[in-house]
CSV table of C-alpha atoms and ligand atoms in Angstrom, one decimal:
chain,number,residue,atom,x,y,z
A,1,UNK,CA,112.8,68.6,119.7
A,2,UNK,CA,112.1,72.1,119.1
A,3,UNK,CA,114.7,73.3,116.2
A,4,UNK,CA,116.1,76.5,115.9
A,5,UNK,CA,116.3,77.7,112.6
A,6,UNK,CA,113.6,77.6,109.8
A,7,UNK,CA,113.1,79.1,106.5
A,8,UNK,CA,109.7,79.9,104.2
A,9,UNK,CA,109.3,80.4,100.9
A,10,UNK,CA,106.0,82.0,98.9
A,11,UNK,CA,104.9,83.6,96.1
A,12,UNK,CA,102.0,86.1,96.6
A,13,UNK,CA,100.1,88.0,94.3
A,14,UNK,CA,98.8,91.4,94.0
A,15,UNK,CA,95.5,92.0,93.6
A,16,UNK,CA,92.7,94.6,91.9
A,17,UNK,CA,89.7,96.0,93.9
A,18,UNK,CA,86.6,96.1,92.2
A,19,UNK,CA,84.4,97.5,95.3
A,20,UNK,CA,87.2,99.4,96.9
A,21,UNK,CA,87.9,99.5,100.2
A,22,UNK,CA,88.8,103.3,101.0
A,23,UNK,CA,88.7,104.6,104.5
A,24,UNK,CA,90.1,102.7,107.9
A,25,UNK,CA,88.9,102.5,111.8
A,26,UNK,CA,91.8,102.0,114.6
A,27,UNK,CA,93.2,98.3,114.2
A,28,UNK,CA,93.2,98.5,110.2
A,29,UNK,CA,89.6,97.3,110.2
A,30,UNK,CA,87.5,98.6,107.2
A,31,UNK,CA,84.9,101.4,106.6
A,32,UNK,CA,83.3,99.2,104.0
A,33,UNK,CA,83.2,95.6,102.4
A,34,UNK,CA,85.5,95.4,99.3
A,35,UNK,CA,86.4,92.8,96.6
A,36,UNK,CA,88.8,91.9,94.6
A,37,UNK,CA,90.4,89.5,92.4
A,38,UNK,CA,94.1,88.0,92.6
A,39,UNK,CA,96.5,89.2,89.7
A,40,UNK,CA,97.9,85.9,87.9
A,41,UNK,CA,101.5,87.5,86.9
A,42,UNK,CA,102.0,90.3,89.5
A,43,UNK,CA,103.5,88.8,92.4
A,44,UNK,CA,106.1,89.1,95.0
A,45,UNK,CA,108.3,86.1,96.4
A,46,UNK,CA,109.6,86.3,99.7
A,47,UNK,CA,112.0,84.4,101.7
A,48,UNK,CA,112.1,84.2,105.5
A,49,UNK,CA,114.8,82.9,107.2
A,50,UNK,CA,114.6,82.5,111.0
A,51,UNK,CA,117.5,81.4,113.7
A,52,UNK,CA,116.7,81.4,117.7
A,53,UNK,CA,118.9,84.6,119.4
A,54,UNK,CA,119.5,86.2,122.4
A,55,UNK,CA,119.9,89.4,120.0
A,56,UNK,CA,117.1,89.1,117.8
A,57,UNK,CA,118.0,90.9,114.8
A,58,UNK,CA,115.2,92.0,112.0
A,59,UNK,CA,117.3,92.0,108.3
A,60,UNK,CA,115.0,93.2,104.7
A,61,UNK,CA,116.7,92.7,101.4
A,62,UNK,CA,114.8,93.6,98.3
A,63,UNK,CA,116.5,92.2,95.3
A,64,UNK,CA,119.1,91.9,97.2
A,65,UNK,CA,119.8,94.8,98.7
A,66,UNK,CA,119.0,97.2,101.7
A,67,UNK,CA,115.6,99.1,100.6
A,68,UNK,CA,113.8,101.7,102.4
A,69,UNK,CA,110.6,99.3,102.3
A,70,UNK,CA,112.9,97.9,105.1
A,71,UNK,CA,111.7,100.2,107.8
A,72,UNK,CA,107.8,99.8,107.1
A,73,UNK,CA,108.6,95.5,107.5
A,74,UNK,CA,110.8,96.3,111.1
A,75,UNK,CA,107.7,98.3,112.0
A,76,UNK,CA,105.3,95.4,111.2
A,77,UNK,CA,107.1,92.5,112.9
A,78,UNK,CA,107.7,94.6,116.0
A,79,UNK,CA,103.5,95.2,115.8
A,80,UNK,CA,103.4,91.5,115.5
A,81,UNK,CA,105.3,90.2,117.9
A,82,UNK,CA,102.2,91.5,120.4
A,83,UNK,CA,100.4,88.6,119.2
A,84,UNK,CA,102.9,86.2,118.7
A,85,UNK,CA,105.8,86.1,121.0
A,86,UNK,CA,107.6,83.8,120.1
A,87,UNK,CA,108.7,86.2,117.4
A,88,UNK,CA,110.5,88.2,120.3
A,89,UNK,CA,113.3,85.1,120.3
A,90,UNK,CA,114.2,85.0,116.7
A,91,UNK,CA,116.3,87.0,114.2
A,92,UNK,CA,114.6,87.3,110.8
A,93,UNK,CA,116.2,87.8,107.5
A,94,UNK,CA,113.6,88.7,105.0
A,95,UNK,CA,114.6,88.4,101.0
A,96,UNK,CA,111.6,89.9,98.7
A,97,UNK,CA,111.7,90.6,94.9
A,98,UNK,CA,108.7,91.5,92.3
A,99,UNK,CA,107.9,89.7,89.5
A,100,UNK,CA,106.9,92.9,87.7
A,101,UNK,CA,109.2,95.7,87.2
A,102,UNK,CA,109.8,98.4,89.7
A,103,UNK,CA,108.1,101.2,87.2
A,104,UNK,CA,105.0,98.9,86.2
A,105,UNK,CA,103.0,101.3,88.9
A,106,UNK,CA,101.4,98.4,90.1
A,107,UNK,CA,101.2,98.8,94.3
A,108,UNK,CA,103.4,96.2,95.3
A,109,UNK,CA,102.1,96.4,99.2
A,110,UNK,CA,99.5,94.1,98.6
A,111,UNK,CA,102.1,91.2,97.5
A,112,UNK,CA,104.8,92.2,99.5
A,113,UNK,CA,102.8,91.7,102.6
A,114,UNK,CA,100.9,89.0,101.7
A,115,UNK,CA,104.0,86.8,100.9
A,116,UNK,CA,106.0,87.8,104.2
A,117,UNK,CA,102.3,86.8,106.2
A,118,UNK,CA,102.0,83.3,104.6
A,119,UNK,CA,105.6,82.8,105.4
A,120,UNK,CA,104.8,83.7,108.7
A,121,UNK,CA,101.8,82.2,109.3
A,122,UNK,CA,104.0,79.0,108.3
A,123,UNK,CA,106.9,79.6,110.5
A,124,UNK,CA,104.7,80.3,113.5
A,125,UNK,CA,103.2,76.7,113.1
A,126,UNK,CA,106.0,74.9,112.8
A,127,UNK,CA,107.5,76.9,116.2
A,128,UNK,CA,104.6,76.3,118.1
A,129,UNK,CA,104.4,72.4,116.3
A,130,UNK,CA,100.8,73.2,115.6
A,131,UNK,CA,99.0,71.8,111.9
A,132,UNK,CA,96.0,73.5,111.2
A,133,UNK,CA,93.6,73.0,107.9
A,134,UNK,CA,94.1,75.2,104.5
A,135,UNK,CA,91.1,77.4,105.9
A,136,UNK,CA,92.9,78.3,108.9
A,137,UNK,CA,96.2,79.1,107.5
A,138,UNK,CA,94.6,81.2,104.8
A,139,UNK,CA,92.8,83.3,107.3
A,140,UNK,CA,95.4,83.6,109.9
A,141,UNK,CA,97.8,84.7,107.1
A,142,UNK,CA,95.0,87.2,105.6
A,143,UNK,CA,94.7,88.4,109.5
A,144,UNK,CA,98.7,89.1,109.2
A,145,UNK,CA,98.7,90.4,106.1
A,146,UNK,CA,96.1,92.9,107.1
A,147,UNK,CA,98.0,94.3,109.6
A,148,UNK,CA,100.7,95.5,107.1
A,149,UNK,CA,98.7,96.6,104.7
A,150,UNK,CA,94.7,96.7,104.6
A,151,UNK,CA,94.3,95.6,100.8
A,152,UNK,CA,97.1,92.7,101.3
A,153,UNK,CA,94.7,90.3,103.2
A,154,UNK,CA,92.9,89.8,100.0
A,155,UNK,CA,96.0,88.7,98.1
A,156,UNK,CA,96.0,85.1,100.0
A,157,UNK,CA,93.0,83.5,98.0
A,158,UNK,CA,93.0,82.7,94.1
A,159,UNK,CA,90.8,84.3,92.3
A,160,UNK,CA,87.7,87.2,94.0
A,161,UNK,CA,87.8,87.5,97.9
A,162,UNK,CA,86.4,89.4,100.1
A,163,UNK,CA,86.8,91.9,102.8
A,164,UNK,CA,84.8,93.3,105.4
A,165,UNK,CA,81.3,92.6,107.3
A,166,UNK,CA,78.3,92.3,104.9
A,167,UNK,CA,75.0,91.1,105.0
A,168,UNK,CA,75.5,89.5,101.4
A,169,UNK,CA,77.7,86.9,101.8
A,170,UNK,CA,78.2,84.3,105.3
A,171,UNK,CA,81.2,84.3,106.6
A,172,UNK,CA,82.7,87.9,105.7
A,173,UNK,CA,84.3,89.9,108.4
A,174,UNK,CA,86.4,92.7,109.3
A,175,UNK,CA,89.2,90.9,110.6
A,176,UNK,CA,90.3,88.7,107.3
A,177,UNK,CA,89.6,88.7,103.7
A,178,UNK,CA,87.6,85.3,102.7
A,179,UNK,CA,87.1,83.7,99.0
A,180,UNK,CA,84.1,84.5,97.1
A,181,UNK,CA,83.3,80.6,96.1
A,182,UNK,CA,79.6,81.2,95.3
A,183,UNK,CA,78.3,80.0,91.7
A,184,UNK,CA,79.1,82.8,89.6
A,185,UNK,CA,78.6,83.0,85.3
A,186,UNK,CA,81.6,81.0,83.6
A,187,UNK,CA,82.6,84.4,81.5
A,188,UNK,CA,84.1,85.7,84.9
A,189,UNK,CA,86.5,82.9,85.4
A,190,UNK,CA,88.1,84.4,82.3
A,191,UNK,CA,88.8,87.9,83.7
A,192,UNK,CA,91.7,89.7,82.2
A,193,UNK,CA,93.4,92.3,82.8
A,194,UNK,CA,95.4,95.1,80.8
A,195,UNK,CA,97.3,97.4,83.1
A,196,UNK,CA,98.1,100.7,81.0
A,197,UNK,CA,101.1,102.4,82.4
A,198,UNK,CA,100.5,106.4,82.4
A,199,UNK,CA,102.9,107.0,85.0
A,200,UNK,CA,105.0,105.2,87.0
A,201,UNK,CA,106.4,108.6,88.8
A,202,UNK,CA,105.7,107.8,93.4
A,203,UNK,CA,102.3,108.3,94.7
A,204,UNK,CA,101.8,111.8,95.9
A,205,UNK,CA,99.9,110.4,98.7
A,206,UNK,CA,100.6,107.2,100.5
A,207,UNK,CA,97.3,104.8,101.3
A,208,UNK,CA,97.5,105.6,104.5
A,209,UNK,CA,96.6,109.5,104.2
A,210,UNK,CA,94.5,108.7,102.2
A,211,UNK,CA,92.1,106.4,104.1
A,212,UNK,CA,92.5,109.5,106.7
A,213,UNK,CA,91.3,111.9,104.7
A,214,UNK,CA,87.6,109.4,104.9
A,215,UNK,CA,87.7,110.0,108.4
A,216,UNK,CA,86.4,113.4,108.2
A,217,UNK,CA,84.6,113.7,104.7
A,218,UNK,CA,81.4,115.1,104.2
A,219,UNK,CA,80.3,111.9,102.3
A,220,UNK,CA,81.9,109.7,104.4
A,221,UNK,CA,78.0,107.9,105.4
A,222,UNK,CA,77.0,107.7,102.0
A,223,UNK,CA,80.2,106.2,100.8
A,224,UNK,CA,79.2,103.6,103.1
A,225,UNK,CA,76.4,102.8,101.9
A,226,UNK,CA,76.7,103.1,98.3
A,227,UNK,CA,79.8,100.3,98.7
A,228,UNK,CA,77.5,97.9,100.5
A,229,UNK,CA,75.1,98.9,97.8
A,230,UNK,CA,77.8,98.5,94.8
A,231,UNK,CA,78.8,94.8,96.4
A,232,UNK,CA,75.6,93.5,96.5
A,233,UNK,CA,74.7,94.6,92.7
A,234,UNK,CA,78.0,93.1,91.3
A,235,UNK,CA,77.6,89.9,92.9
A,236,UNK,CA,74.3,89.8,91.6
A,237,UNK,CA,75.7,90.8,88.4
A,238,UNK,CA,78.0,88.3,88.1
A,239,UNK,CA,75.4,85.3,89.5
A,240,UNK,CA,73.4,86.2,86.1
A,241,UNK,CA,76.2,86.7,83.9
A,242,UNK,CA,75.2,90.6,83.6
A,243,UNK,CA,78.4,92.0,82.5
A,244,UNK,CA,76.9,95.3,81.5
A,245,UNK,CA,75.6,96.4,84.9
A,246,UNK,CA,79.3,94.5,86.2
A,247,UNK,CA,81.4,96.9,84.3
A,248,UNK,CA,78.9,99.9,85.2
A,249,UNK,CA,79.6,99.2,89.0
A,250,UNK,CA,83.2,98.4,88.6
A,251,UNK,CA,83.8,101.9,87.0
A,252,UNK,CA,81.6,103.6,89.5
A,253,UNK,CA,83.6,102.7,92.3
A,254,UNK,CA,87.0,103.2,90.5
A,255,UNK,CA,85.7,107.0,89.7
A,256,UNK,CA,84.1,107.5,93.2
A,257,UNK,CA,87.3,106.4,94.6
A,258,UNK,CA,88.8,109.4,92.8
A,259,UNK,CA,85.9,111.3,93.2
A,260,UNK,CA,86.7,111.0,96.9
A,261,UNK,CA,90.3,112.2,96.6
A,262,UNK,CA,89.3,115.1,94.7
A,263,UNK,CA,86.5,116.0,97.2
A,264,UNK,CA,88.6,115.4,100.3
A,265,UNK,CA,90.1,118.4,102.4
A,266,UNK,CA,93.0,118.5,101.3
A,267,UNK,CA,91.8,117.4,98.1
A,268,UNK,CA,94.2,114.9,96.0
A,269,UNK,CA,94.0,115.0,92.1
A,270,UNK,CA,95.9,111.6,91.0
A,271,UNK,CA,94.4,111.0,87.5
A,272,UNK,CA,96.6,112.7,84.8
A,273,UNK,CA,95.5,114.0,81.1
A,274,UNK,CA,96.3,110.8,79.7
A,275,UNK,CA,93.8,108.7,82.1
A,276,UNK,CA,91.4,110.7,81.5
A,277,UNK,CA,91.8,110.3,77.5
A,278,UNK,CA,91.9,106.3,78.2
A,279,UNK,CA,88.8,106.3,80.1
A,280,UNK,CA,87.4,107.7,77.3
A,281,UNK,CA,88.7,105.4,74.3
A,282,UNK,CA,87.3,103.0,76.2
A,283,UNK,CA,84.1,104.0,76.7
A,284,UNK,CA,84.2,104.9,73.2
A,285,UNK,CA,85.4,101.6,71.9
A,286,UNK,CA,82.9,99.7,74.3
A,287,UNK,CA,80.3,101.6,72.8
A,288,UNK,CA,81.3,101.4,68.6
A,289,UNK,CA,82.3,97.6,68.6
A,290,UNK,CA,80.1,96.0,71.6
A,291,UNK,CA,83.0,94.3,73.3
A,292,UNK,CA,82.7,94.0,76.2
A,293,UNK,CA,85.7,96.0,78.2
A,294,UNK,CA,85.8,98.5,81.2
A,295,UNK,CA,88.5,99.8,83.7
A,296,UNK,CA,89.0,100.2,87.2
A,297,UNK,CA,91.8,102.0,88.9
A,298,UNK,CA,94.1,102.4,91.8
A,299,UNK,CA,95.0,105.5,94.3
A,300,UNK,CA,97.1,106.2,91.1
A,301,UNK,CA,96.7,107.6,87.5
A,302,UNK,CA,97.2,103.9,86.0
A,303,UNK,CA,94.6,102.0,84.3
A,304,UNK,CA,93.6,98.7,84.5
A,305,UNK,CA,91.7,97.5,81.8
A,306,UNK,CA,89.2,94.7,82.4
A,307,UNK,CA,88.1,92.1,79.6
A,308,UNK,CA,87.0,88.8,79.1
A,309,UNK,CA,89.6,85.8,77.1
A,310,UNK,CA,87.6,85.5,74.5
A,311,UNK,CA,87.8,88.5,73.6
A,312,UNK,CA,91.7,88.9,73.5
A,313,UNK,CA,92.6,89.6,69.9
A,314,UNK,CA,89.8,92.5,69.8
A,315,UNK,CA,91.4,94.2,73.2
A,316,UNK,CA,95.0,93.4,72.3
A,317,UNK,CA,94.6,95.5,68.8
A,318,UNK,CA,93.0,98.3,70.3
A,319,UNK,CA,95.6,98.4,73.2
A,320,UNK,CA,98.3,99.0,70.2
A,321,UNK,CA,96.6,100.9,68.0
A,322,UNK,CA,94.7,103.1,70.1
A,323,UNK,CA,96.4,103.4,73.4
A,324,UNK,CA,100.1,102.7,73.9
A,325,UNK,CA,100.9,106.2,72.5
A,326,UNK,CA,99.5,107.6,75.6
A,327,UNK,CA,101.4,105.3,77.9
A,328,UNK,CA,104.9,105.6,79.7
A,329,UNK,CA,107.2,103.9,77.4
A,330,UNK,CA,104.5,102.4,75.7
A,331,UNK,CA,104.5,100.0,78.6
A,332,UNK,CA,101.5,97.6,79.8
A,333,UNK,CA,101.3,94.9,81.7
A,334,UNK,CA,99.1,91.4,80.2
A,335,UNK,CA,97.8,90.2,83.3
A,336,UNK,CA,94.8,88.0,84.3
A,337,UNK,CA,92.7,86.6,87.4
A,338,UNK,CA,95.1,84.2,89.2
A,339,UNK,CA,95.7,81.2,90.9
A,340,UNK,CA,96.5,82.8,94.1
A,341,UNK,CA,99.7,81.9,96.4
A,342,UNK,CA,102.4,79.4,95.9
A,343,UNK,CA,104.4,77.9,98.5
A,344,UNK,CA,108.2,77.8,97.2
A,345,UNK,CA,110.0,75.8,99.6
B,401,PMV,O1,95.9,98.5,101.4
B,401,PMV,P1,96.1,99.9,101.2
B,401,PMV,O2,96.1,100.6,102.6
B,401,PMV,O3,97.3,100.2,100.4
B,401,PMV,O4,94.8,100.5,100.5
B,401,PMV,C1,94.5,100.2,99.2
B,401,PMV,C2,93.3,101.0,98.8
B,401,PMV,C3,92.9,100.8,97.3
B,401,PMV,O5,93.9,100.1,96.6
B,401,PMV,C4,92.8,102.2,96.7
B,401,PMV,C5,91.6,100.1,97.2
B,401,PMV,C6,91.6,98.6,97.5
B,401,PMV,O6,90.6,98.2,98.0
B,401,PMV,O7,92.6,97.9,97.2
């Protein structure tokens, strides 16, 4: 018999483009291929309870109580429940908290979403009484999570994945992130990252302007190219174990990204003083002591800092002495490629 009430439980994580995906067609498809890897400590764990009703009612709690992020999930489940009706016969309560707190800057829209898709993607297969293999799940749930937000399809998978149609790896599409399994150097396995808090003050310009403003930007077409160009040099990067020409490409695209904003009509300026400054010490420090470091960076002023394990001490002693005193309450976040998703219940 067909039971009425389930529930879902998953942690999700957030996750750090390295080719960034900037720029969106109809349907939340992609301009470009991105990649990313999966944040070990950032996450977001989400509950969803679900009772059969003849007044389906949609309910968000985050942290336990009513939150404005409450109105973007109604939006998404009533988009959802296009392609999966059954949804139309069920009231959801939806329970979500962050791992990370609120003023770490780190975009939570990634997680968020990608822990309410997997518990979707496993309460719409135990409705319908269908089993389907981990490749499936994964992908339907990326497909979900895609729909609420473009960069959260790429949360589902452990470690790099990757979104959007390319010629360099079988298998990509536009419609789901996939994970990059290829046979890539060891030292990458070992990815960390630093996240330097400059400010965690609200975006002045949500995601989705800003993929808009790519719709009409004078480099829109080489943008294009030069990501497709940038994906297929890192990969190759990381097949050799070329970290140099890896950190080079990583901090192209974080700068075009900006570069972008800056150039767009209206233009957006999200970097502050102190980013700026960072970028810099870095550079600097790469430079004096041949470790090997570089950053990447979000539609935000706040600065991840990329590293390998084994060179932790280094990179934790020049976080202190060099960089915390340009930071928002001296506050960073350890963080660290990650094992991707848990199921919690
Ligand atoms: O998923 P969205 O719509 O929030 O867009 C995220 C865009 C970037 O974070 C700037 C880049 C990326 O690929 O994650």
């Amino acid at each position: 018999m067909v039971e009425e009430r389930y529930r879902a439980k998953w942690s999700c994580p957030s996750n750090i483009a390295l080719v960034k995906y900037w720029g969106k067609r109809p349907g939340q498809l992609p301009i470009n291929p991105s990649f990313s890897f999966s944040l070990q400590k950032s996450r977001t764990e989400t509950s969803v309870s679900i009772q059969k009703s003849s007044k389906p009612e949609i309910s968000f709690l985050f942290e336990g109580k009513e939150s404005p992020f409450g109105e973007r999930v109604r939006k998404y489940l009533e988009l959802l429940k296009l392609d999966y009706p059954w949804m139309q016969n069920y009231s959801f309560l939806i329970e979500s908290e962050n791992t990370f707190p609120h003023s770490a800057g780190i975009a939570s829209s990634a997680s968020s979403f990608g822990a309410l898709a997997l518990c979707l993607t496993d309460l719409s297969m135990k409705v319908q009484e269908v089993t389907v293999d981990e490749k499936v799940f994964s992908e339907t749930a990326s497909r979900m999570a895609r729909a609420g937000s473009g960069s959260a399809c790429r949360s589902i998978y452990s470690g790099f994945a990757l979104w959007g149609k390319s010629g360099q790896v079988e298998g990509t599409t536009d419609r789901n992130a996939i994970p990059f399994r290829e046979k890539i150097h060891p030292q990458f396995q070992g990815l960390m990252d630093a996240v330097l808090l400059v400010d965690s003050g609200k975006k002045q310009v949500s995601s989705s302007s800003g993929h808009e403003l790519m719709n009409q930007h004078p480099f829109k077409e080489n943008r294009v190219a030069q990501a497709n160009q940038n994906l297929k040099t890192i990969l190759e990067s990381m097949k050799s174990g070329d970290v140099k020409t890896f950190f080079e490409i990583v901090e192209n695209e974080a700068l075009t990204l900006h570069a972008l904003m800056m150039s767009s009509s209206p233009s957006v300026v999200l970097l502050k003083a102190e980013s700026l400054i960072i970028i810099e010490k870095i550079r600097t420090f790469r430079q004096q002591t041949d470790t090997p470091v570089g950053f990447t960076i979000d539609a935000g002023p706040n600065i991840h800092l990329l590293y390998f394990k084994e060179n932790r001490t280094q990179v934790r002693d020049f976080i202190q002495t060099e960089l915390t005193g340009l930071l928002e309450n001296e506050q960073w976040m350890d963080d660290r490629i990650g094992e991707g998703p848990e199921k919690l219940e």
